[in-house]
């Protein structure tokens, strides 16, 4: 497959900007091709001037190995990219798991007030679909109401704290 032009991205980096995963994936593709070229030149030895220059590509090969460990096949940053990232993602999974348990317990706690037996996602918040006549019995924030006015979508106070922790971890 043809390589994408990375020169515009290099200009962005030179000015202090950043680039995404796709850029580094493309750089790694260039580095892998450079390794193939290096191996061929060293094996053939018919290109003495090129051989002199290409022997210095070892640092680039180590960069390629690092990129292989950092970027997954799905163009995602691997958990193993750094110990800090691994720890953040572990904490994020734990918070999401804890949040899920709290949501389930809240569903049981408020089962008599629910208009539906499923959590509803409203404005990127997990909410309980509470019958409007009982909305004052649930401690939390009313995020939305149904068109009919029969259901109030309430984000319970217990969930707000988890959402805040999860948002902070995602920012990190």
MMTF fields as JSON, N, C-alpha, C and O atoms, coordinates in Angstrom:
{
  "mmtfVersion": "1.0.0",
  "mmtfProducer": "UNKNOWN",
  "numBonds": 687,
  "numAtoms": 688,
  "numGroups": 172,
  "numChains": 1,
  "numModels": 1,
  "chainsPerModel": [1],
  "groupsPerChain": [172],
  "chainIdList": ["A"],
  "bondAtomList": [4, 2, 8, 6, 12, 10, 16, 14, 20, 18, 24, 22, 28, 26, 32, 30, 36, 34, 40, 38, 44, 42, 48, 46, 52, 50, 56, 54, 60, 58, 64, 62, 68, 66, 72, 70, 76, 74, 80, 78, 84, 82, 88, 86, 92, 90, 96, 94, 100, 98, 104, 102, 108, 106, 112, 110, 116, 114, 120, 118, 124, 122, 128, 126, 132, 130, 136, 134, 140, 138, 144, 142, 148, 146, 152, 150, 156, 154, 160, 158, 164, 162, 168, 166, 172, 170, 176, 174, 180, 178, 184, 182, 188, 186, 192, 190, 196, 194, 200, 198, 204, 202, 208, 206, 212, 210, 216, 214, 220, 218, 224, 222, 228, 226, 232, 230, 236, 234, 240, 238, 244, 242, 248, 246, 252, 250, 256, 254, 260, 258, 264, 262, 268, 266, 272, 270, 276, 274, 280, 278, 284, 282, 288, 286, 292, 290, 296, 294, 300, 298, 304, 302, 308, 306, 312, 310, 316, 314, 320, 318, 324, 322, 328, 326, 332, 330, 336, 334, 340, 338, 344, 342, 348, 346, 352, 350, 356, 354, 360, 358, 364, 362, 368, 366, 372, 370, 376, 374, 380, 378, 384, 382, 388, 386, 392, 390, 396, 394, 400, 398, 404, 402, 408, 406, 412, 410, 416, 414, 420, 418, 424, 422, 428, 426, 432, 430, 436, 434, 440, 438, 444, 442, 448, 446, 452, 450, 456, 454, 460, 458, 464, 462, 468, 466, 472, 470, 476, 474, 480, 478, 484, 482, 488, 486, 492, 490, 496, 494, 500, 498, 504, 502, 508, 506, 512, 510, 516, 514, 520, 518, 524, 522, 528, 526, 532, 530, 536, 534, 540, 538, 544, 542, 548, 546, 552, 550, 556, 554, 560, 558, 564, 562, 568, 566, 572, 570, 576, 574, 580, 578, 584, 582, 588, 586, 592, 590, 596, 594, 600, 598, 604, 602, 608, 606, 612, 610, 616, 614, 620, 618, 624, 622, 628, 626, 632, 630, 636, 634, 640, 638, 644, 642, 648, 646, 652, 650, 656, 654, 660, 658, 664, 662, 668, 666, 672, 670, 676, 674, 680, 678, 684, 682],
  "bondOrderList": [1, 1, 1, 1, 1, 1, 1, 1, 1, 1, 1, 1, 1, 1, 1, 1, 1, 1, 1, 1, 1, 1, 1, 1, 1, 1, 1, 1, 1, 1, 1, 1, 1, 1, 1, 1, 1, 1, 1, 1, 1, 1, 1, 1, 1, 1, 1, 1, 1, 1, 1, 1, 1, 1, 1, 1, 1, 1, 1, 1, 1, 1, 1, 1, 1, 1, 1, 1, 1, 1, 1, 1, 1, 1, 1, 1, 1, 1, 1, 1, 1, 1, 1, 1, 1, 1, 1, 1, 1, 1, 1, 1, 1, 1, 1, 1, 1, 1, 1, 1, 1, 1, 1, 1, 1, 1, 1, 1, 1, 1, 1, 1, 1, 1, 1, 1, 1, 1, 1, 1, 1, 1, 1, 1, 1, 1, 1, 1, 1, 1, 1, 1, 1, 1, 1, 1, 1, 1, 1, 1, 1, 1, 1, 1, 1, 1, 1, 1, 1, 1, 1, 1, 1, 1, 1, 1, 1, 1, 1, 1, 1, 1, 1, 1, 1, 1, 1, 1, 1, 1, 1],
  "groupList": [{"groupName": "UNK", "atomNameList": ["N", "CA", "C", "O"], "elementList": ["N", "C", "C", "O"], "formalChargeList": [0, 0, 0, 0], "bondAtomList": [1, 0, 2, 1, 3, 2], "bondOrderList": [1, 1, 2], "singleLetterCode": "X", "chemCompType": "L-PEPTIDE LINKING"}],
  "groupTypeList": [0, 0, 0, 0, 0, 0, 0, 0, 0, 0, 0, 0, 0, 0, 0, 0, 0, 0, 0, 0, 0, 0, 0, 0, 0, 0, 0, 0, 0, 0, 0, 0, 0, 0, 0, 0, 0, 0, 0, 0, 0, 0, 0, 0, 0, 0, 0, 0, 0, 0, 0, 0, 0, 0, 0, 0, 0, 0, 0, 0, 0, 0, 0, 0, 0, 0, 0, 0, 0, 0, 0, 0, 0, 0, 0, 0, 0, 0, 0, 0, 0, 0, 0, 0, 0, 0, 0, 0, 0, 0, 0, 0, 0, 0, 0, 0, 0, 0, 0, 0, 0, 0, 0, 0, 0, 0, 0, 0, 0, 0, 0, 0, 0, 0, 0, 0, 0, 0, 0, 0, 0, 0, 0, 0, 0, 0, 0, 0, 0, 0, 0, 0, 0, 0, 0, 0, 0, 0, 0, 0, 0, 0, 0, 0, 0, 0, 0, 0, 0, 0, 0, 0, 0, 0, 0, 0, 0, 0, 0, 0, 0, 0, 0, 0, 0, 0, 0, 0, 0, 0, 0, 0],
  "groupIdList": [1, 2, 3, 4, 5, 6, 7, 8, 9, 10, 11, 12, 13, 14, 15, 16, 17, 18, 19, 20, 21, 22, 23, 24, 25, 26, 27, 28, 29, 30, 31, 32, 33, 34, 35, 36, 37, 38, 39, 40, 41, 42, 43, 44, 45, 46, 47, 48, 49, 50, 51, 52, 53, 54, 55, 56, 57, 58, 59, 60, 61, 62, 63, 64, 65, 66, 67, 68, 69, 70, 71, 72, 73, 74, 75, 76, 77, 78, 79, 80, 81, 82, 83, 84, 85, 86, 87, 88, 89, 90, 91, 92, 93, 94, 95, 96, 97, 98, 99, 100, 101, 102, 103, 104, 105, 106, 107, 108, 109, 110, 111, 112, 113, 114, 115, 116, 117, 118, 119, 120, 121, 122, 123, 124, 125, 126, 127, 128, 129, 130, 131, 132, 133, 134, 135, 136, 137, 138, 139, 140, 141, 142, 143, 144, 145, 146, 147, 148, 149, 150, 151, 152, 153, 154, 155, 156, 157, 158, 159, 160, 161, 162, 163, 164, 165, 166, 167, 168, 169, 170, 171, 172],
  "secStructList": [7, 7, 7, 7, 7, 7, 2, 2, 2, 2, 2, 2, 2, 2, 6, 6, 7, 7, 7, 7, 2, 2, 2, 2, 2, 2, 2, 2, 2, 2, 2, 2, 2, 2, 2, 2, 2, 2, 2, 2, 2, 2, 2, 2, 7, 7, 7, 2, 2, 2, 2, 2, 2, 2, 4, 4, 4, 2, 2, 2, 2, 2, 2, 2, 2, 2, 2, 2, 2, 2, 5, 7, 6, 6, 1, 7, 5, 7, 4, 4, 4, 7, 2, 2, 2, 2, 2, 2, 2, 2, 2, 2, 2, 2, 2, 2, 2, 2, 2, 2, 2, 2, 2, 2, 2, 2, 2, 2, 2, 6, 4, 4, 4, 3, 3, 3, 3, 3, 3, 3, 3, 3, 6, 6, 3, 3, 3, 3, 3, 3, 3, 4, 4, 4, 4, 4, 4, 1, 7, 3, 3, 3, 3, 3, 3, 7, 6, 6, 1, 1, 3, 3, 3, 3, 3, 3, 2, 2, 2, 2, 2, 2, 2, 2, 2, 2, 2, 2, 2, 2, 2, 7],
  "xCoordList": [0.843, 0.0, 0.884, 1.949, 0.449, 1.262, 1.268, 0.298, 2.381, 2.52, 1.829, 1.796, 1.288, 0.705, 1.819, 2.848, 1.61, 2.587, 2.562, 1.545, 3.694, 3.757, 4.409, 4.487, 4.87, 5.559, 4.689, 5.193, 3.408, 2.587, 2.506, 2.488, 2.458, 2.406, 3.728, 3.738, 4.816, 6.117, 6.216, 6.812, 5.629, 5.611, 4.811, 5.19, 3.704, 2.882, 3.695, 3.686, 4.394, 5.215, 6.333, 6.635, 6.943, 8.031, 7.573, 8.351, 6.292, 5.745, 5.228, 4.629, 5.456, 5.027, 3.686, 3.159, 3.122, 1.83, 1.982, 3.088, 0.876, 0.888, 0.163, -0.582, 0.397, -0.257, -0.868, -0.48, -1.818, -2.537, -1.857, -0.762, -2.539, -2.03, -1.765, -0.782, -2.634, -2.478, -1.133, -0.503, -0.698, 0.589, 1.721, 2.597, 1.699, 2.781, 2.738, 3.777, 1.545, 1.426, 2.096, 2.827, 1.844, 2.447, 3.96, 4.678, 4.454, 5.902, 6.48, 7.538, 5.792, 6.275, 6.321, 7.23, 5.354, 5.38, 6.619, 7.264, 6.945, 8.165, 9.397, 10.29, 9.437, 10.587, 10.739, 11.857, 9.646, 9.703, 10.234, 11.009, 9.812, 10.337, 11.823, 12.585, 12.232, 13.654, 14.461, 15.586, 13.914, 14.604, 14.759, 15.818, 13.708, 13.776, 14.867, 15.664, 14.897, 15.917, 17.307, 18.222, 17.468, 18.764, 19.225, 20.374, 18.339, 18.698, 19.129, 20.078, 18.432, 18.776, 20.14, 20.955, 20.373, 21.642, 22.804, 23.853, 22.628, 23.696, 23.947, 25.097, 22.886, 23.014, 23.696, 24.575, 23.308, 23.816, 25.207, 26.048, 25.473, 26.735, 27.181, 28.369, 26.229, 26.547, 26.431, 26.676, 26.057, 25.838, 26.677, 26.134, 27.978, 28.85, 28.514, 28.614, 28.125, 27.804, 26.507, 26.41, 25.536, 24.271, 24.478, 23.845, 25.358, 25.654, 26.195, 25.835, 27.056, 27.637, 26.544, 26.585, 25.59, 24.524, 23.519, 23.055, 23.199, 22.104, 22.482, 21.595, 23.75, 24.165, 23.747, 23.664, 23.488, 23.133, 21.636, 21.166, 20.895, 19.459, 19.05, 17.857, 20.002, 19.665, 18.738, 17.81, 18.984, 18.116, 16.691, 15.728, 16.564, 15.237, 14.53, 13.311, 15.306, 14.714, 14.185, 13.123, 14.909, 14.425, 13.16, 12.266, 13.084, 11.861, 10.702, 9.585, 10.96, 9.927, 9.42, 8.216, 10.328, 9.917, 9.06, 8.076, 9.444, 8.672, 7.272, 6.284, 7.199, 5.894, 5.038, 3.825, 5.666, 4.925, 4.314, 3.205, 5.028, 4.516, 3.466, 2.644, 3.495, 2.639, 1.312, 0.28, 1.335, 0.138, -0.385, 0.357, -1.665, -2.265, -2.629, -2.562, -3.011, -3.42, -4.667, -4.896, -5.464, -6.68, -6.422, -7.36, -5.148, -4.736, -5.2, -5.699, -5.024, -5.301, -3.972, -3.034, -3.908, -2.719, -2.839, -3.841, -1.831, -1.819, -1.734, -1.141, -2.331, -2.196, -0.73, -0.352, 0.087, 1.504, 2.376, 3.602, 1.763, 2.535, 3.327, 4.449, 2.741, 3.463, 2.821, 1.66, 3.584, 3.044, 1.941, 0.985, 2.072, 1.046, -0.269, -1.326, -0.214, -1.425, -2.056, -3.276, -1.233, -1.742, -2.501, -3.58, -1.926, -2.551, -3.854, -4.849, -3.86, -5.073, -6.185, -7.323, -5.861, -6.88, -7.376, -8.554, -6.494, -6.911, -7.892, -8.933, -7.552, -8.436, -9.772, -10.823, -9.723, -10.947, -11.852, -13.057, -11.284, -12.081, -12.693, -13.852, -11.913, -12.432, -13.589, -14.595, -13.444, -14.504, -15.772, -16.878, -15.612, -16.765, -17.459, -18.687, -16.667, -17.224, -17.98, -19.083, -17.39, -18.046, -19.325, -20.345, -19.256, -20.431, -21.56, -22.719, -21.215, -22.214, -22.886, -24.1, -22.102, -22.663, -23.59, -24.653, -23.191, -24.032, -25.334, -26.405, -25.242, -26.443, -27.399, -28.602, -26.859, -27.717, -28.378, -29.555, -27.614, -28.204, -29.263, -30.274, -29.03, -30.027, -31.309, -32.416, -31.126, -32.284, -33.148, -34.377, -32.48, -33.223, -33.866, -35.019, -33.105, -33.594, -34.85, -35.795, -34.843, -35.947, -36.89, -37.622, -36.874, -37.644, -39.137, -39.772, -39.689, -41.114, -41.42, -42.578, -40.4, -40.588, -40.232, -40.467, -39.667, -39.19, -40.333, -41.311, -40.195, -41.13, -40.627, -41.363, -39.384, -38.75, -37.683, -37.164, -37.356, -36.374, -34.952, -34.074, -34.734, -33.402, -32.927, -33.714, -31.631, -31.014, -31.103, -30.963, -31.333, -31.443, -30.253, -29.886, -29.667, -28.576, -29.191, -29.767, -29.062, -29.606, -28.512, -27.919, -28.249, -27.211, -25.894, -25.245, -25.512, -24.275, -24.225, -23.145, -25.394, -25.47, -26.335, -27.343, -25.925, -26.758, -27.878, -27.637, -29.096, -30.245, -31.198, -31.216, -31.974, -33.043, -34.348, -34.655, -35.128, -36.428, -37.478, -38.109, -37.649, -38.526, -39.899, -40.005, -40.937, -42.294, -42.341, -41.931, -42.828, -42.798, -43.421, -42.989, -44.41, -45.055, -44.13, -44.385, -43.055, -42.124, -40.757, -39.854, -40.597, -39.265, -38.701, -37.481, -39.519, -39.037, -38.464, -37.822, -38.687, -38.193, -36.774, -36.159, -36.255, -34.913, -33.986, -34.235, -32.907, -31.935, -31.036, -30.289, -31.116, -30.304, -30.758, -31.518, -30.28, -30.578, -31.482, -31.192, -32.561, -33.424, -32.734, -32.56, -32.35, -31.617, -32.583, -32.326, -33.693, -34.634, -35.996, -36.107, -37.014, -38.341, -38.867, -38.523, -39.698, -40.292, -41.251, -41.723, -41.53, -42.465, -43.839, -44.532, -44.222, -45.542, -45.563, -46.629, -44.361, -44.282, -44.474, -44.499, -44.61, -44.84, -43.545, -43.57, -42.41, -41.127, -40.126, -39.958, -39.465, -38.353, -37.074, -36.977, -36.098, -34.817, -33.874, -33.39, -33.623, -32.876, -31.507, -31.382, -30.489, -29.131, -28.955, -28.84, -28.935, -28.813, -27.487, -26.465, -27.528, -26.34, -25.165, -24.027, -25.432, -24.355, -23.626, -22.429, -24.354, -23.765, -22.957, -21.958, -23.365, -22.675, -21.206, -20.327, -20.935, -19.551, -18.739, -17.59, -19.333, -18.628, -18.387, -17.305, -19.395, -19.231, -18.099, -17.33, -18.0, -16.915, -15.557, -14.618, -15.44, -14.17, -13.804, -12.654, -14.788, -14.554, -14.139, -13.233, -14.786, -14.43, -12.992, -12.246, -12.601, -11.218, -10.198, -9.141, -10.515, -9.603, -9.491, -8.402, -10.6, -10.555, -9.74, -9.032, -9.827, -9.021, -7.53, -6.72, -7.19, -5.776, -5.292, -4.135],
  "yCoordList": [-1.181, 0.0, 1.239, 1.247, 2.272, 3.493, 4.185, 4.133, 4.83, 5.571, 6.925, 7.536, 7.368, 8.706, 9.71, 9.395, 10.902, 11.973, 12.451, 12.95, 12.295, 12.706, 14.08, 14.593, 14.666, 15.957, 17.057, 17.83, 17.163, 18.191, 17.984, 18.945, 16.727, 16.427, 16.802, 17.293, 16.567, 16.941, 18.447, 18.922, 19.195, 20.66, 21.077, 22.024, 20.381, 20.672, 20.408, 21.209, 19.274, 18.923, 19.939, 20.329, 20.363, 21.338, 22.641, 23.322, 22.978, 24.212, 23.999, 24.903, 22.801, 22.523, 21.836, 21.664, 21.44, 20.755, 19.271, 18.778, 18.574, 17.131, 16.438, 17.059, 15.152, 14.343, 13.12, 12.729, 12.524, 11.381, 10.057, 9.994, 9.006, 7.647, 7.275, 6.597, 7.714, 7.356, 7.831, 7.142, 9.022, 9.551, 8.628, 8.283, 8.233, 7.39, 5.996, 5.36, 5.523, 4.253, 4.37, 3.473, 5.471, 5.684, 5.802, 5.257, 6.503, 6.605, 5.208, 4.895, 4.376, 3.017, 2.217, 1.411, 2.434, 1.758, 2.177, 1.341, 3.468, 3.942, 3.264, 2.825, 3.184, 2.586, 1.104, 0.613, 0.408, -1.013, -1.186, -2.103, -0.302, -0.363, -0.015, -0.591, 0.93, 1.273, 0.079, -0.124, -0.713, -1.912, -2.936, -3.545, -3.122, -4.058, -3.599, -4.409, -2.291, -1.728, -1.947, -2.357, -1.68, -1.858, -3.313, -3.578, -4.24, -5.662, -6.072, -6.838, -5.562, -5.882, -5.299, -5.97, -4.05, -3.389, -4.09, -4.296, -4.455, -5.147, -6.521, -6.939, -7.221, -8.562, -8.508, -9.324, -7.569, -7.482, -6.854, -7.318, -5.842, -5.095, -4.526, -4.279, -4.321, -3.751, -2.228, -1.571, -1.673, -0.234, 0.328, 0.622, 0.482, 0.856, 2.218, 2.366, 3.193, 4.505, 4.451, 5.032, 3.751, 3.578, 2.737, 2.98, 1.758, 0.9, 1.716, 1.474, 2.676, 3.533, 4.307, 4.408, 4.84, 5.633, 4.744, 5.074, 3.636, 2.81, 2.021, 1.57, 1.851, 1.145, 1.91, 1.333, 3.191, 4.017, 4.015, 4.873, 3.08, 3.042, 2.268, 2.069, 1.828, 1.044, 1.793, 1.203, 3.095, 3.873, 3.926, 3.894, 4.006, 4.03, 2.688, 2.639, 1.598, 0.284, 0.177, -0.404, 0.729, 0.666, 1.519, 1.174, 2.619, 3.435, 2.633, 2.693, 1.886, 1.058, 0.002, -0.242, -0.62, -1.619, -0.966, -1.544, 0.23, 0.944, 1.286, 1.161, 1.716, 2.018, 0.756, 0.807, -0.375, -1.642, -1.991, -2.521, -1.697, -1.981, -0.954, -1.232, 0.227, 1.328, 1.38, 1.704, 1.064, 1.184, -0.206, -1.054, -0.436, -1.737, -1.828, -0.842, -3.013, -3.241, -2.411, -2.091, -2.069, -1.279, 0.224, 1.015, 0.616, 2.015, 2.656, 3.781, 1.925, 2.416, 2.451, 1.728, 3.289, 3.309, 2.133, 2.0, 1.293, 0.106, 0.485, 1.504, -0.341, -0.143, -0.152, 0.485, -0.866, -1.008, 0.13, 0.06, 1.165, 2.311, 2.953, 3.415, 2.981, 3.488, 2.908, 2.499, 2.881, 2.365, 3.29, 2.832, 4.576, 5.537, 5.268, 5.239, 5.071, 4.795, 3.485, 3.397, 2.468, 1.171, 1.339, 0.775, 2.119, 2.356, 3.141, 2.815, 4.157, 4.955, 4.074, 4.134, 3.267, 2.419, 1.345, 0.988, 0.834, -0.133, 0.533, -0.035, 1.742, 2.484, 2.792, 2.723, 3.132, 3.43, 2.203, 2.312, 1.043, -0.193, -0.475, -0.878, -0.263, -0.489, 0.453, 0.035, 1.731, 2.709, 2.365, 2.468, 1.96, 1.595, 0.36, 0.283, -0.592, -1.791, -1.431, -1.924, -0.582, -0.145, 0.624, 0.452, 1.467, 2.244, 1.304, 1.518, 0.273, -0.684, -1.375, -1.58, -1.727, -2.367, -1.41, -1.812, -0.157, 0.844, 1.041, 1.132, 1.107, 1.274, 0.11, 0.312, -1.109, -2.275, -2.209, -2.537, -1.784, -1.696, -0.59, -0.731, 0.51, 1.581, 1.14, 1.532, 0.329, -0.208, -1.04, -0.981, -1.804, -2.599, -1.691, -1.886, -0.7, 0.206, 0.953, 1.123, 1.392, 2.208, 1.432, 2.037, 0.113, -0.703, -0.352, -0.436, 0.037, 0.375, 1.72, 2.012, 2.531, 3.857, 3.906, 4.912, 2.811, 2.788, 2.66, 1.952, 3.349, 3.233, 2.208, 1.799, 1.797, 0.833, 0.115, 0.68, -1.09, -1.852, -1.7, -2.5, -0.695, -0.463, 0.948, 1.89, 1.058, 2.379, 3.088, 2.461, 4.374, 5.163, 6.119, 6.754, 6.213, 7.162, 8.445, 8.46, 9.516, 10.818, 11.859, 11.983, 12.612, 13.656, 13.116, 13.762, 11.924, 11.251, 10.915, 10.758, 10.807, 10.452, 9.209, 9.038, 8.347, 7.205, 7.701, 8.297, 7.446, 7.919, 6.768, 5.759, 6.942, 5.997, 6.571, 7.736, 5.765, 6.238, 6.117, 5.072, 7.165, 7.178, 7.732, 8.709, 7.091, 7.615, 9.032, 9.25, 9.956, 11.368, 11.609, 12.497, 10.834, 11.028, 10.68, 11.081, 9.935, 9.525, 10.209, 9.888, 11.135, 11.708, 12.402, 12.473, 12.901, 13.55, 12.537, 12.932, 11.236, 10.202, 9.749, 8.992, 10.217, 9.826, 11.023, 12.081, 10.841, 11.918, 11.983, 11.048, 13.097, 13.242, 14.414, 15.271, 14.435, 15.543, 15.034, 14.007, 15.738, 15.395, 15.903, 17.104, 14.948, 15.268, 15.552, 16.409, 14.821, 14.944, 14.425, 13.798, 14.692, 14.142, 13.615, 14.121, 12.6, 12.043, 13.061, 13.972, 12.89, 13.796, 13.771, 14.787, 12.603, 12.477, 13.073, 13.346, 13.274, 13.812, 12.76, 13.085, 11.505, 10.427, 9.895, 9.246, 10.167, 9.644, 10.779, 11.632, 10.761, 11.69, 10.863, 9.832, 11.315, 10.619, 11.28, 12.39, 10.58, 11.146, 10.484, 9.259, 11.33, 10.842, 10.859, 11.925, 9.662, 9.611, 10.2, 10.119, 10.786, 11.412, 10.446, 10.84, 9.179, 8.18, 7.998, 7.712, 8.167, 7.988, 9.216, 9.089, 10.383, 11.621, 11.549, 11.934, 11.061, 10.956, 10.021, 10.317, 8.897, 7.965, 8.599, 8.461, 9.29, 9.945, 10.966, 11.082, 11.695, 12.679, 11.998, 12.454, 10.895, 10.155, 9.599, 9.684, 9.037, 8.46, 9.532, 9.31, 10.694, 11.802, 12.256, 12.508, 12.36, 12.776, 11.749, 12.118, 10.463, 9.409, 9.444, 9.262, 9.675, 9.751, 10.958, 10.873, 12.076, 13.239, 12.93, 13.313, 12.237, 11.853, 10.992, 10.571],
  "zCoordList": [0.0, 0.0, 0.0, 0.618, -0.684, -0.717, 0.636, 1.392, 0.915, 2.165, 2.046, 0.979, 3.154, 3.197, 3.416, 4.014, 2.936, 3.101, 4.55, 5.032, 5.24, 6.646, 6.818, 7.934, 5.738, 5.843, 6.453, 7.267, 6.099, 6.758, 8.277, 9.046, 8.686, 10.123, 10.807, 11.936, 10.117, 10.685, 10.873, 11.839, 9.945, 10.069, 11.295, 11.984, 11.578, 12.758, 14.029, 14.963, 14.046, 15.213, 15.408, 16.536, 14.314, 14.387, 15.035, 15.702, 14.828, 15.402, 16.823, 17.404, 17.391, 18.76, 18.856, 19.955, 17.73, 17.737, 18.013, 18.232, 18.001, 18.213, 17.072, 16.315, 16.968, 15.945, 16.596, 17.697, 15.916, 16.446, 16.169, 15.611, 16.578, 16.468, 15.014, 14.716, 14.112, 12.704, 12.154, 11.352, 12.594, 12.153, 12.597, 11.803, 13.858, 14.372, 13.767, 13.592, 13.447, 12.744, 11.373, 10.955, 10.684, 9.367, 9.47, 8.632, 10.482, 10.701, 10.883, 10.338, 11.643, 11.876, 10.576, 10.376, 9.696, 8.401, 7.598, 6.966, 7.626, 6.969, 7.575, 6.85, 8.888, 9.568, 9.234, 9.079, 9.125, 8.761, 7.339, 7.069, 6.431, 5.061, 5.029, 4.252, 5.879, 5.959, 6.441, 5.984, 7.35, 7.849, 6.732, 6.581, 5.957, 4.824, 3.854, 3.38, 3.564, 2.677, 3.258, 2.544, 4.539, 5.208, 5.096, 4.743, 5.393, 5.338, 3.935, 3.771, 2.925, 1.536, 1.151, 0.517, 1.541, 1.192, 1.877, 1.266, 3.13, 3.871, 3.264, 3.127, 2.903, 2.331, 0.968, 0.69, 0.121, -1.244, -1.293, -2.062, -0.52, -0.446, -1.793, -2.005, -2.695, -4.0, -3.984, -4.995, -2.831, -2.726, -1.578, -0.513, -1.769, -0.643, -0.013, 1.205, -0.806, -0.238, 0.58, 1.661, 0.042, 0.746, 2.005, 3.033, 1.916, 3.059, 4.23, 5.382, 3.931, 4.969, 5.723, 6.949, 5.002, 5.606, 6.335, 7.426, 5.727, 6.237, 7.495, 8.221, 7.76, 8.983, 10.242, 11.326, 10.094, 11.253, 11.569, 12.316, 11.021, 11.243, 12.494, 12.72, 13.31, 14.5, 15.452, 16.005, 15.648, 16.535, 15.997, 16.764, 14.692, 14.095, 14.28, 14.441, 14.254, 14.484, 15.913, 16.136, 16.875, 18.258, 18.404, 19.177, 17.67, 17.674, 17.094, 17.608, 16.034, 15.418, 16.401, 16.482, 17.143, 18.14, 19.225, 19.687, 19.616, 20.646, 20.124, 20.849, 18.87, 18.274, 18.164, 18.369, 17.839, 17.785, 19.136, 19.197, 20.218, 21.567, 21.997, 22.87, 21.385, 21.811, 21.062, 21.649, 19.772, 18.931, 18.599, 18.103, 18.873, 18.578, 17.102, 16.368, 16.685, 15.291, 14.936, 13.769, 15.952, 15.739, 15.817, 15.918, 15.77, 15.862, 17.172, 17.19, 18.245, 19.584, 20.344, 20.007, 21.359, 22.208, 23.171, 23.873, 23.204, 24.045, 25.519, 25.875, 26.369, 27.812, 28.222, 29.206, 27.476, 27.81, 27.298, 27.388, 26.767, 26.27, 27.398, 27.193, 28.588, 29.761, 31.012, 31.001, 32.07, 33.334, 33.847, 34.473, 33.585, 34.016, 33.293, 33.923, 31.988, 31.219, 31.668, 31.81, 31.892, 32.346, 33.669, 33.847, 34.594, 35.901, 35.75, 36.398, 34.911, 34.689, 34.122, 34.587, 33.13, 32.521, 33.491, 33.468, 34.332, 35.349, 36.313, 36.642, 36.762, 37.659, 36.991, 37.627, 35.706, 34.956, 34.9, 35.125, 34.604, 34.566, 35.933, 36.03, 36.986, 38.341, 38.658, 39.232, 38.283, 38.548, 37.766, 38.296, 36.517, 35.691, 36.273, 36.3, 36.731, 37.352, 38.635, 38.87, 39.448, 40.686, 40.376, 41.043, 39.363, 38.954, 38.541, 38.897, 37.794, 37.334, 38.525, 38.525, 39.524, 40.72, 41.461, 41.934, 41.56, 42.233, 41.463, 42.063, 40.134, 39.315, 39.566, 39.735, 39.587, 39.822, 41.198, 41.344, 42.2, 43.547, 43.603, 44.291, 42.879, 42.836, 42.109, 42.475, 41.09, 40.369, 41.33, 41.292, 42.179, 43.172, 44.221, 44.607, 44.671, 45.715, 45.264, 46.034, 44.012, 43.504, 42.573, 41.79, 42.657, 41.702, 41.67, 40.619, 42.81, 42.852, 42.184, 41.884, 41.952, 41.369, 39.875, 39.207, 39.366, 37.984, 36.981, 37.221, 35.869, 34.75, 33.742, 32.844, 33.891, 33.002, 33.823, 34.786, 33.464, 34.235, 33.697, 34.017, 32.897, 32.334, 32.647, 32.744, 32.799, 32.966, 31.624, 30.574, 31.657, 30.421, 30.339, 31.328, 29.174, 28.95, 28.406, 27.318, 29.176, 28.783, 28.953, 30.025, 27.877, 27.905, 28.467, 29.29, 28.011, 28.408, 29.898, 30.465, 30.528, 31.943, 32.114, 31.429, 33.037, 33.384, 34.282, 35.331, 33.857, 34.624, 34.91, 34.205, 35.941, 36.252, 35.724, 35.978, 34.987, 34.481, 35.595, 35.753, 36.338, 37.503, 37.117, 36.376, 37.633, 37.422, 38.014, 39.154, 37.255, 37.659, 39.033, 39.769, 39.366, 40.677, 41.842, 42.978, 41.564, 42.629, 42.532, 43.305, 41.605, 41.378, 42.617, 42.762, 43.491, 44.715, 45.712, 46.685, 45.484, 46.384, 46.036, 46.786, 44.891, 44.443, 44.568, 43.991, 45.335, 45.521, 44.289, 44.004, 43.564, 42.366, 41.53, 41.982, 40.304, 39.393, 38.278, 37.663, 38.018, 36.887, 35.62, 35.416, 34.785, 33.555, 32.403, 31.558, 32.386, 31.268, 31.731, 32.784, 30.941, 31.174, 29.854, 28.786, 29.94, 28.715, 28.111, 28.791, 26.822, 26.137, 26.792, 26.846, 27.288, 27.923, 29.327, 29.879, 29.906, 31.257, 32.334, 33.521, 31.935, 32.901, 33.508, 34.554, 32.853, 33.325, 33.5, 32.627, 34.657, 34.91, 34.879, 35.545, 34.105, 34.02, 35.013, 34.793, 36.104, 37.223, 37.327, 37.325, 37.419, 37.677, 39.2, 39.805, 39.819, 41.27, 41.759, 41.078, 42.943, 43.535, 43.582, 43.328, 43.907, 43.996, 42.669, 42.641, 41.577, 40.24, 39.835, 39.126, 40.268, 39.906, 40.321, 39.551, 41.523, 42.0, 41.103, 40.774, 40.71, 39.828, 38.461, 37.89, 37.941, 36.639, 36.675, 35.721, 37.763, 37.905, 37.942, 37.29, 38.708, 38.764, 37.39, 36.958, 36.719, 35.397, 34.406, 33.602, 34.448, 33.551, 33.8, 32.855, 35.087, 35.401, 34.907, 34.395, 35.06, 34.584, 33.06, 32.517, 32.373, 30.905, 30.447, 29.444, 31.162, 30.832, 30.972, 30.128, 32.043, 32.249, 31.105, 31.096]
}
